[in-house]
Amino acid sequence: MFLHGTSRMNQREHLEIGGCDSVELVEKFGTPLYIIDEQLVRERMRQFVSSFQETGLAFQVGYASKAFSTLAMCRIVDEEGLLLDVVSEGELYTALKAGFPANRIYFHGNNKSLFEMEMALDVGIRLFVVDNFIELEMLDQLAKKKNRQAHILLRISPGIEAHTHAYIQTGQEDSKFGFDLGSGQALQATKRADQAESLLLLGFHCHIGSQIFDGIAFQLAIEKMVGLIHACYQDFGFVTQILNVGGGFGIRYEQKDTPNIPAHYVQTIAKAVRRAFSSFPSIPEIWIEPGRSIIGEAGTTLYTIGTTKEVPGIRKYVSIDGGMTDNPRPALYQAKYEAMLANRANEEIVETVSIAGKCCESGDMLIWNVKLPQVKQGDLLAVSCTGAYTFSMASNYNRLRRPAVVLVKDGEADLVVQRENFEDLISHDLIPDRLKK
């Protein structure tokens, strides 16, 4: 297993993260357990910021909170000076409860409700990323009713198909997200937004997908977006102040993955921006919104190994006390992970096994064909790079309790999300009078 951030094997031959022994963490907090390496999270944020500072461009880095949103994470984002991208009333509420400044929050989403828009307007968020014509009209009417002006970006679908899984592509023409560029929708939406009485259009947003290693896709997207920007200026004098080119920067889930460092992505974007805007009098402020690339590699999930099953000549199944409830990504879009035995980190690799979750689904397989030491019941399995889209997608399927989250740094381990208890599972259940005993 590739070790990220502060992860290492300590003298006890245990996996250690943030100066904390994984075996001791399990003794204190149990399993399954999400562990977040705070130092690595902060380092990644600072790398994106410092890389942009070196370009000389006006910029903003926003954290895409859908990847991992908790009160503690919002505090870290605030302390590091990033903007915060939210996509729901729940993510907005979490940010506000954490004390995150509303004027550094912006709101995404393809189906914002009237309640969400009103909530965001009332607290004074920085801007909305408008996704469709209906939202454009709703937001204009709501802002007018409240005698306010809503600042917006328009989300554009630029027609770029990034080389990633179909479920996490978002920039192609056939997408549920954004105004289509090729059909003329984007230009039409820009005209309508620019003329709206209670909206202030500041610019555009595009996002071409997730887990992208190749910078060429960003270059192509920027070229297409600048074509739109030029057309808007030529047709009706609209001057773009902000261009948000999204996120989706890839991370290393397996040894074979070849992601680039934050500086490479930023430099690629900056060069494409300068080239595309070379004939313009000025360059708009450039925004990016990394999520996975900030939190993904900083997360490790620990499980306790239970039963095993051997199918002679075919496969050995090793079952853990979690699975698709705490990490649905393998079942959802065949995500790949690496793993190791956290309590016997340096032992010789002697067998190939497949890691099965405990849910009553044949598809609840966390990892196929992973090489490990001889597995024993009670061993601790560490799965790396689980910081993004695991906790945030976790469920109570089979009435399993969602795991705790621990933030580790400099030998200190702080519980930032408590493990659900049995009362939590039934806290919203009701029994009608006719069914009561």
CSV table of C-alpha atoms in Angstrom, one decimal:
chain,number,residue,atom,x,y,z
A,1,MET,CA,0.0,0.0,0.0
A,2,PHE,CA,1.3,3.4,-0.9
A,3,LEU,CA,1.8,5.6,2.2
A,4,HIS,CA,0.6,9.2,2.0
A,5,GLY,CA,1.3,12.2,4.1
A,6,THR,CA,2.4,11.4,7.6
A,7,SER,CA,1.6,7.6,7.3
A,8,ARG,CA,4.5,5.3,8.2
A,9,MET,CA,5.3,1.9,9.8
A,10,ASN,CA,6.4,2.5,13.4
A,11,GLN,CA,8.8,0.4,15.6
A,12,ARG,CA,5.9,-1.8,16.7
A,13,GLU,CA,5.3,-2.7,13.1
A,14,HIS,CA,2.0,-0.9,13.2
A,15,LEU,CA,0.6,1.6,10.7
A,16,GLU,CA,1.0,5.1,12.2
A,17,ILE,CA,-0.8,8.2,10.9
A,18,GLY,CA,-0.3,11.7,12.2
A,19,GLY,CA,1.9,10.3,15.0
A,20,CYS,CA,-0.9,8.0,16.2
A,21,ASP,CA,-0.6,4.3,16.3
A,22,SER,CA,-3.5,2.7,14.4
A,23,VAL,CA,-3.9,-0.2,16.8
A,24,GLU,CA,-4.3,2.2,19.7
A,25,LEU,CA,-6.8,4.3,17.7
A,26,VAL,CA,-8.9,1.2,17.2
A,27,GLU,CA,-8.6,0.3,20.9
A,28,LYS,CA,-10.0,3.7,21.8
A,29,PHE,CA,-12.5,4.4,19.0
A,30,GLY,CA,-13.4,1.0,17.5
A,31,THR,CA,-13.9,0.0,13.9
A,32,PRO,CA,-14.9,0.8,11.2
A,33,LEU,CA,-13.0,4.1,11.7
A,34,TYR,CA,-12.2,6.9,9.4
A,35,ILE,CA,-8.9,8.6,10.1
A,36,ILE,CA,-8.0,12.0,8.6
A,37,ASP,CA,-4.4,13.2,8.4
A,38,GLU,CA,-4.8,16.9,9.2
A,39,GLN,CA,-1.3,17.9,8.3
A,40,LEU,CA,-1.7,16.4,4.8
A,41,VAL,CA,-5.1,18.2,4.3
A,42,ARG,CA,-3.5,21.6,5.2
A,43,GLU,CA,-0.4,20.9,3.0
A,44,ARG,CA,-2.6,20.2,0.0
A,45,MET,CA,-4.6,23.4,0.5
A,46,ARG,CA,-1.4,25.5,0.8
A,47,GLN,CA,0.1,23.8,-2.3
A,48,PHE,CA,-2.8,25.0,-4.4
A,49,VAL,CA,-2.7,28.5,-3.0
A,50,SER,CA,1.0,28.9,-3.2
A,51,SER,CA,1.1,27.5,-6.8
A,52,PHE,CA,-1.5,30.1,-7.8
A,53,GLN,CA,0.4,32.9,-6.1
A,54,GLU,CA,3.4,32.0,-8.2
A,55,THR,CA,1.5,32.5,-11.4
A,56,GLY,CA,0.7,36.2,-10.7
A,57,LEU,CA,-3.0,35.7,-11.7
A,58,ALA,CA,-5.9,36.9,-9.6
A,59,PHE,CA,-7.4,33.7,-8.1
A,60,GLN,CA,-9.5,31.9,-5.5
A,61,VAL,CA,-9.3,28.3,-4.3
A,62,GLY,CA,-12.5,26.9,-3.1
A,63,TYR,CA,-12.9,23.6,-1.2
A,64,ALA,CA,-15.6,21.4,-2.7
A,65,SER,CA,-17.3,20.3,0.5
A,66,LYS,CA,-19.3,17.5,-1.1
A,67,ALA,CA,-16.1,15.4,-0.9
A,68,PHE,CA,-16.1,15.6,2.9
A,69,SER,CA,-18.1,18.0,5.1
A,70,THR,CA,-18.0,18.2,8.8
A,71,LEU,CA,-17.8,21.0,11.3
A,72,ALA,CA,-14.1,20.4,11.9
A,73,MET,CA,-13.3,20.3,8.2
A,74,CYS,CA,-15.1,23.6,7.7
A,75,ARG,CA,-13.0,25.1,10.5
A,76,ILE,CA,-9.8,23.9,8.7
A,77,VAL,CA,-10.9,25.4,5.4
A,78,ASP,CA,-11.7,28.7,7.1
A,79,GLU,CA,-8.3,28.8,8.9
A,80,GLU,CA,-6.5,28.2,5.5
A,81,GLY,CA,-8.4,31.0,3.9
A,82,LEU,CA,-10.2,29.1,1.1
A,83,LEU,CA,-13.6,29.6,-0.2
A,84,LEU,CA,-16.2,26.9,0.4
A,85,ASP,CA,-18.4,25.3,-2.3
A,86,VAL,CA,-21.7,23.9,-1.0
A,87,VAL,CA,-24.3,21.9,-2.9
A,88,SER,CA,-27.2,21.6,-0.4
A,89,GLU,CA,-28.9,23.1,2.6
A,90,GLY,CA,-27.2,20.6,4.8
A,91,GLU,CA,-23.7,21.5,3.6
A,92,LEU,CA,-24.6,25.2,4.0
A,93,TYR,CA,-26.0,24.6,7.5
A,94,THR,CA,-22.8,22.7,8.5
A,95,ALA,CA,-20.6,25.5,7.3
A,96,LEU,CA,-22.6,28.2,9.1
A,97,LYS,CA,-22.7,26.2,12.4
A,98,ALA,CA,-18.9,25.9,12.1
A,99,GLY,CA,-18.7,29.7,12.0
A,100,PHE,CA,-17.6,29.8,8.3
A,101,PRO,CA,-18.0,33.3,6.9
A,102,ALA,CA,-21.1,33.4,4.6
A,103,ASN,CA,-19.4,35.8,2.2
A,104,ARG,CA,-16.8,33.1,1.4
A,105,ILE,CA,-19.5,30.4,0.5
A,106,TYR,CA,-20.8,29.8,-2.9
A,107,PHE,CA,-23.7,27.5,-3.8
A,108,HIS,CA,-23.7,24.8,-6.5
A,109,GLY,CA,-26.3,22.3,-7.6
A,110,ASN,CA,-28.6,21.4,-10.5
A,111,ASN,CA,-31.8,21.5,-8.6
A,112,LYS,CA,-31.6,24.1,-5.8
A,113,SER,CA,-34.9,24.3,-3.9
A,114,LEU,CA,-36.6,27.6,-3.2
A,115,PHE,CA,-35.9,27.0,0.5
A,116,GLU,CA,-32.2,26.6,-0.3
A,117,MET,CA,-32.0,29.7,-2.3
A,118,GLU,CA,-33.8,31.7,0.4
A,119,MET,CA,-31.6,30.3,3.1
A,120,ALA,CA,-28.5,31.2,1.1
A,121,LEU,CA,-29.7,34.7,0.2
A,122,ASP,CA,-30.7,35.5,3.8
A,123,VAL,CA,-27.3,34.6,5.2
A,124,GLY,CA,-25.5,36.6,2.5
A,125,ILE,CA,-23.4,34.0,0.6
A,126,ARG,CA,-20.9,35.2,-1.9
A,127,LEU,CA,-22.6,33.9,-5.0
A,128,PHE,CA,-24.7,31.2,-6.7
A,129,VAL,CA,-23.6,28.9,-9.5
A,130,VAL,CA,-26.8,28.9,-11.6
A,131,ASP,CA,-27.3,25.6,-13.5
A,132,ASN,CA,-30.4,26.1,-15.6
A,133,PHE,CA,-33.1,28.5,-16.9
A,134,ILE,CA,-35.6,27.6,-14.2
A,135,GLU,CA,-33.2,28.4,-11.5
A,136,LEU,CA,-32.2,31.6,-13.2
A,137,GLU,CA,-35.8,32.8,-13.1
A,138,MET,CA,-36.5,31.5,-9.6
A,139,LEU,CA,-33.5,33.2,-8.1
A,140,ASP,CA,-34.2,36.5,-9.9
A,141,GLN,CA,-37.8,36.5,-8.6
A,142,LEU,CA,-36.7,35.6,-5.1
A,143,ALA,CA,-34.0,38.3,-5.0
A,144,LYS,CA,-36.4,40.9,-6.3
A,145,LYS,CA,-39.0,39.9,-3.6
A,146,LYS,CA,-36.3,40.4,-0.9
A,147,ASN,CA,-35.1,43.6,-2.5
A,148,ARG,CA,-31.6,42.1,-2.9
A,149,GLN,CA,-29.2,41.4,-5.7
A,150,ALA,CA,-27.9,37.9,-6.1
A,151,HIS,CA,-24.4,37.5,-7.5
A,152,ILE,CA,-24.1,34.6,-9.9
A,153,LEU,CA,-21.9,32.5,-12.2
A,154,LEU,CA,-23.4,30.4,-15.0
A,155,ARG,CA,-22.5,26.8,-15.1
A,156,ILE,CA,-21.5,25.9,-18.6
A,157,SER,CA,-21.3,22.4,-20.1
A,158,PRO,CA,-18.4,22.9,-22.5
A,159,GLY,CA,-18.6,19.6,-24.4
A,160,ILE,CA,-15.4,18.1,-23.1
A,161,GLU,CA,-15.4,14.4,-22.2
A,162,ALA,CA,-12.6,13.9,-19.7
A,163,HIS,CA,-11.1,10.4,-19.6
A,164,THR,CA,-12.7,9.1,-16.4
A,165,HIS,CA,-15.6,6.9,-15.4
A,166,ALA,CA,-18.8,7.8,-17.1
A,167,TYR,CA,-20.6,8.3,-13.8
A,168,ILE,CA,-18.2,11.1,-12.8
A,169,GLN,CA,-17.9,12.9,-16.2
A,170,THR,CA,-19.8,16.2,-16.1
A,171,GLY,CA,-18.5,18.4,-18.9
A,172,GLN,CA,-19.8,16.5,-22.0
A,173,GLU,CA,-22.8,17.8,-23.9
A,174,ASP,CA,-25.1,15.0,-22.7
A,175,SER,CA,-25.0,16.0,-19.0
A,176,LYS,CA,-27.5,16.9,-16.4
A,177,PHE,CA,-25.3,19.8,-15.4
A,178,GLY,CA,-25.1,23.3,-16.8
A,179,PHE,CA,-26.0,25.3,-19.9
A,180,ASP,CA,-24.9,23.6,-23.1
A,181,LEU,CA,-22.3,25.5,-25.0
A,182,GLY,CA,-22.7,23.8,-28.4
A,183,SER,CA,-26.4,24.4,-28.8
A,184,GLY,CA,-26.3,28.1,-28.0
A,185,GLN,CA,-27.9,27.7,-24.6
A,186,ALA,CA,-24.9,29.3,-22.8
A,187,LEU,CA,-25.1,32.5,-24.8
A,188,GLN,CA,-28.8,32.7,-24.4
A,189,ALA,CA,-28.5,32.2,-20.7
A,190,THR,CA,-25.8,34.9,-20.5
A,191,LYS,CA,-28.0,37.4,-22.2
A,192,ARG,CA,-31.0,36.6,-20.0
A,193,ALA,CA,-28.8,36.8,-16.8
A,194,ASP,CA,-27.2,40.0,-17.8
A,195,GLN,CA,-30.6,41.6,-18.3
A,196,ALA,CA,-32.1,40.2,-15.1
A,197,GLU,CA,-33.2,43.0,-12.7
A,198,SER,CA,-32.1,41.4,-9.5
A,199,LEU,CA,-29.1,39.3,-10.6
A,200,LEU,CA,-25.5,40.4,-11.1
A,201,LEU,CA,-23.7,38.0,-13.5
A,202,LEU,CA,-20.0,37.9,-12.6
A,203,GLY,CA,-18.8,35.2,-14.9
A,204,PHE,CA,-18.8,31.5,-15.7
A,205,HIS,CA,-18.2,28.1,-14.2
A,206,CYS,CA,-17.3,24.7,-15.8
A,207,HIS,CA,-16.4,21.4,-14.4
A,208,ILE,CA,-15.4,18.5,-16.7
A,209,GLY,CA,-15.3,15.6,-14.4
A,210,SER,CA,-13.4,13.9,-11.5
A,211,GLN,CA,-10.3,11.9,-11.1
A,212,ILE,CA,-8.6,13.6,-14.1
A,213,PHE,CA,-4.9,13.1,-14.6
A,214,ASP,CA,-4.5,14.7,-18.0
A,215,GLY,CA,-4.2,18.5,-18.1
A,216,ILE,CA,-5.1,18.6,-21.8
A,217,ALA,CA,-8.8,18.4,-20.9
A,218,PHE,CA,-8.5,21.6,-18.8
A,219,GLN,CA,-6.8,23.4,-21.6
A,220,LEU,CA,-9.6,22.4,-24.1
A,221,ALA,CA,-12.3,23.5,-21.6
A,222,ILE,CA,-10.6,26.9,-21.0
A,223,GLU,CA,-10.3,27.5,-24.8
A,224,LYS,CA,-14.0,26.8,-25.2
A,225,MET,CA,-15.0,28.9,-22.2
A,226,VAL,CA,-12.9,31.8,-23.6
A,227,GLY,CA,-14.7,31.5,-26.9
A,228,LEU,CA,-18.0,32.1,-25.0
A,229,ILE,CA,-16.5,35.0,-23.0
A,230,HIS,CA,-15.3,36.6,-26.3
A,231,ALA,CA,-18.7,36.1,-27.9
A,232,CYS,CA,-20.5,37.7,-24.9
A,233,TYR,CA,-18.3,40.7,-25.0
A,234,GLN,CA,-18.6,41.1,-28.8
A,235,ASP,CA,-22.4,40.6,-28.9
A,236,PHE,CA,-23.5,42.7,-25.9
A,237,GLY,CA,-20.5,44.1,-24.1
A,238,PHE,CA,-20.6,41.7,-21.1
A,239,VAL,CA,-17.2,41.7,-19.3
A,240,THR,CA,-16.4,38.5,-17.4
A,241,GLN,CA,-15.0,39.0,-14.0
A,242,ILE,CA,-14.7,35.4,-12.8
A,243,LEU,CA,-13.9,32.2,-14.6
A,244,ASN,CA,-14.2,29.1,-12.4
A,245,VAL,CA,-12.6,26.1,-14.2
A,246,GLY,CA,-13.8,23.6,-11.5
A,247,GLY,CA,-11.8,20.8,-9.9
A,248,GLY,CA,-11.6,17.0,-10.5
A,249,PHE,CA,-7.8,16.8,-10.1
A,250,GLY,CA,-6.9,13.1,-9.8
A,251,ILE,CA,-5.3,11.4,-6.8
A,252,ARG,CA,-3.4,8.1,-6.3
A,253,TYR,CA,-5.7,5.3,-5.3
A,254,GLU,CA,-3.4,2.6,-6.6
A,255,GLN,CA,0.3,2.4,-7.3
A,256,LYS,CA,-0.4,2.4,-11.0
A,257,ASP,CA,-2.2,5.8,-10.8
A,258,THR,CA,-0.1,8.7,-11.9
A,259,PRO,CA,-1.6,12.0,-10.6
A,260,ASN,CA,0.2,15.2,-10.9
A,261,ILE,CA,1.1,17.5,-8.0
A,262,PRO,CA,-1.1,20.6,-7.4
A,263,ALA,CA,1.5,22.9,-8.9
A,264,HIS,CA,1.3,21.0,-12.2
A,265,TYR,CA,-2.5,21.4,-12.5
A,266,VAL,CA,-2.3,25.1,-11.5
A,267,GLN,CA,0.6,25.8,-14.0
A,268,THR,CA,-1.3,24.0,-16.8
A,269,ILE,CA,-4.4,26.1,-16.1
A,270,ALA,CA,-2.5,29.3,-15.8
A,271,LYS,CA,-0.6,28.7,-19.1
A,272,ALA,CA,-3.9,27.9,-20.9
A,273,VAL,CA,-5.6,31.0,-19.4
A,274,ARG,CA,-2.8,33.4,-20.4
A,275,ARG,CA,-2.7,31.9,-23.9
A,276,ALA,CA,-6.5,32.0,-24.4
A,277,PHE,CA,-6.8,35.6,-23.0
A,278,SER,CA,-3.7,36.9,-24.9
A,279,SER,CA,-5.8,39.2,-27.0
A,280,PHE,CA,-8.0,40.5,-24.1
A,281,PRO,CA,-7.2,43.7,-22.2
A,282,SER,CA,-7.4,41.8,-18.9
A,283,ILE,CA,-7.7,38.3,-17.5
A,284,PRO,CA,-10.6,37.5,-15.1
A,285,GLU,CA,-10.1,36.1,-11.7
A,286,ILE,CA,-9.5,32.4,-12.0
A,287,TRP,CA,-11.2,30.0,-9.5
A,288,ILE,CA,-10.6,26.3,-8.9
A,289,GLU,CA,-12.5,24.0,-6.5
A,290,PRO,CA,-10.5,20.9,-5.5
A,291,GLY,CA,-12.2,18.5,-3.2
A,292,ARG,CA,-11.0,15.0,-3.6
A,293,SER,CA,-7.4,16.2,-4.2
A,294,ILE,CA,-7.4,17.9,-0.8
A,295,ILE,CA,-9.1,15.3,1.4
A,296,GLY,CA,-8.8,12.0,-0.6
A,297,GLU,CA,-5.3,10.8,0.2
A,298,ALA,CA,-5.6,12.2,3.7
A,299,GLY,CA,-8.2,9.6,4.7
A,300,THR,CA,-7.6,6.0,5.8
A,301,THR,CA,-10.3,3.6,6.9
A,302,LEU,CA,-9.6,0.9,9.5
A,303,TYR,CA,-11.6,-2.3,9.7
A,304,THR,CA,-11.5,-5.4,11.8
A,305,ILE,CA,-11.3,-8.7,9.9
A,306,GLY,CA,-13.9,-11.3,10.8
A,307,THR,CA,-14.7,-14.5,8.8
A,308,THR,CA,-13.0,-15.9,5.8
A,309,LYS,CA,-14.3,-18.2,3.0
A,310,GLU,CA,-12.2,-20.2,0.6
A,311,VAL,CA,-13.5,-21.3,-2.8
A,312,PRO,CA,-10.9,-24.0,-3.7
A,313,GLY,CA,-9.0,-23.1,-6.8
A,314,ILE,CA,-10.9,-19.8,-7.3
A,315,ARG,CA,-10.8,-17.3,-4.5
A,316,LYS,CA,-10.4,-16.5,-0.7
A,317,TYR,CA,-12.9,-14.1,0.6
A,318,VAL,CA,-12.0,-12.1,3.7
A,319,SER,CA,-14.9,-10.3,5.4
A,320,ILE,CA,-14.6,-7.0,7.3
A,321,ASP,CA,-17.0,-5.2,9.7
A,322,GLY,CA,-17.8,-2.5,7.2
A,323,GLY,CA,-18.1,-2.2,3.4
A,324,MET,CA,-20.5,-0.5,1.1
A,325,THR,CA,-22.3,1.4,3.9
A,326,ASP,CA,-19.1,3.3,4.8
A,327,ASN,CA,-17.6,3.2,1.3
A,328,PRO,CA,-20.1,2.8,-1.6
A,329,ARG,CA,-17.6,3.8,-4.3
A,330,PRO,CA,-16.5,0.3,-5.4
A,331,ALA,CA,-20.2,-0.8,-5.7
A,332,LEU,CA,-21.2,2.5,-7.4
A,333,TYR,CA,-18.5,2.9,-10.0
A,334,GLN,CA,-15.9,0.1,-9.6
A,335,ALA,CA,-13.5,2.3,-7.6
A,336,LYS,CA,-10.2,0.6,-6.8
A,337,TYR,CA,-8.2,0.8,-3.5
A,338,GLU,CA,-5.1,-0.6,-1.9
A,339,ALA,CA,-4.9,-2.1,1.6
A,340,MET,CA,-2.6,-3.5,4.2
A,341,LEU,CA,-2.7,-5.1,7.7
A,342,ALA,CA,-2.3,-2.2,10.0
A,343,ASN,CA,-1.3,-4.3,13.0
A,344,ARG,CA,1.2,-6.4,11.1
A,345,ALA,CA,2.5,-3.8,8.6
A,346,ASN,CA,5.9,-5.3,7.9
A,347,GLU,CA,5.1,-8.9,7.6
A,348,GLU,CA,5.8,-10.9,4.4
A,349,ILE,CA,3.1,-10.8,1.7
A,350,VAL,CA,2.0,-14.4,1.2
A,351,GLU,CA,-1.6,-14.6,-0.1
A,352,THR,CA,-4.0,-12.9,-2.4
A,353,VAL,CA,-7.5,-12.4,-1.1
A,354,SER,CA,-10.6,-10.4,-1.9
A,355,ILE,CA,-12.1,-8.1,0.8
A,356,ALA,CA,-15.9,-8.5,1.3
A,357,GLY,CA,-18.2,-6.2,3.1
A,358,LYS,CA,-20.8,-7.4,5.6
A,359,CYS,CA,-23.9,-6.2,3.8
A,360,CYS,CA,-26.3,-8.6,2.3
A,361,GLU,CA,-25.4,-7.8,-1.2
A,362,SER,CA,-23.1,-9.8,-3.5
A,363,GLY,CA,-21.9,-6.5,-4.9
A,364,ASP,CA,-20.5,-5.5,-1.5
A,365,MET,CA,-16.9,-6.1,-2.4
A,366,LEU,CA,-14.4,-3.5,-1.2
A,367,ILE,CA,-11.3,-4.8,-3.0
A,368,TRP,CA,-10.7,-7.7,-5.4
A,369,ASN,CA,-7.4,-9.5,-5.3
A,370,VAL,CA,-5.3,-7.7,-2.8
A,371,LYS,CA,-2.0,-9.1,-1.6
A,372,LEU,CA,-1.6,-9.4,2.2
A,373,PRO,CA,0.3,-11.4,4.9
A,374,GLN,CA,-1.5,-14.5,6.1
A,375,VAL,CA,-4.8,-13.0,7.3
A,376,LYS,CA,-6.1,-13.8,10.8
A,377,GLN,CA,-9.5,-13.1,12.4
A,378,GLY,CA,-9.1,-9.9,14.5
A,379,ASP,CA,-6.5,-8.4,12.2
A,380,LEU,CA,-6.9,-4.7,11.3
A,381,LEU,CA,-7.2,-3.8,7.6
A,382,ALA,CA,-6.2,-0.3,6.6
A,383,VAL,CA,-7.6,1.0,3.3
A,384,SER,CA,-5.9,4.0,2.0
A,385,CYS,CA,-7.1,7.2,0.2
A,386,THR,CA,-10.7,7.0,1.6
A,387,GLY,CA,-11.0,10.7,2.6
A,388,ALA,CA,-13.3,11.7,-0.3
A,389,TYR,CA,-16.8,10.4,-1.0
A,390,THR,CA,-16.8,7.8,1.7
A,391,PHE,CA,-18.1,9.5,4.9
A,392,SER,CA,-20.1,11.8,2.8
A,393,MET,CA,-21.8,8.9,1.0
A,394,ALA,CA,-22.2,6.6,4.0
A,395,SER,CA,-25.5,5.0,4.7
A,396,ASN,CA,-27.4,2.9,7.3
A,397,TYR,CA,-28.1,0.1,4.9
A,398,ASN,CA,-28.8,-3.1,6.9
A,399,ARG,CA,-29.2,-0.7,9.8
A,400,LEU,CA,-25.5,-0.5,10.3
A,401,ARG,CA,-24.2,2.4,12.3
A,402,ARG,CA,-22.1,5.0,10.5
A,403,PRO,CA,-18.5,5.1,11.7
A,404,ALA,CA,-16.6,7.6,13.8
A,405,VAL,CA,-14.2,10.1,12.2
A,406,VAL,CA,-10.9,10.9,14.0
A,407,LEU,CA,-8.6,13.8,13.1
A,408,VAL,CA,-4.9,13.1,13.8
A,409,LYS,CA,-2.0,15.5,14.0
A,410,ASP,CA,1.3,15.5,15.9
A,411,GLY,CA,0.4,12.5,18.0
A,412,GLU,CA,-3.0,13.9,19.0
A,413,ALA,CA,-6.3,12.1,18.0
A,414,ASP,CA,-9.5,14.1,18.1
A,415,LEU,CA,-12.9,12.6,17.6
A,416,VAL,CA,-14.7,14.9,15.1
A,417,VAL,CA,-17.7,12.7,14.3
A,418,GLN,CA,-19.0,10.3,16.9
A,419,ARG,CA,-19.9,6.8,15.9
A,420,GLU,CA,-23.7,6.4,15.6
A,421,ASN,CA,-25.3,4.5,18.5
A,422,PHE,CA,-28.4,2.3,18.3
A,423,GLU,CA,-30.7,5.1,19.4
A,424,ASP,CA,-29.4,7.2,16.5
A,425,LEU,CA,-30.6,4.6,14.1
A,426,ILE,CA,-34.2,4.8,15.3
A,427,SER,CA,-34.2,8.5,16.4
A,428,HIS,CA,-36.5,9.5,13.5
A,429,ASP,CA,-38.7,6.4,13.4
A,430,LEU,CA,-42.3,6.7,14.5
A,431,ILE,CA,-45.0,4.1,15.4
A,432,PRO,CA,-48.5,5.0,14.4
A,433,ASP,CA,-51.1,4.8,17.3
A,434,ARG,CA,-52.8,1.9,15.6
A,435,LEU,CA,-49.6,-0.2,15.8
A,436,LYS,CA,-48.7,0.6,19.4
A,437,LYS,CA,-48.9,-2.0,22.0
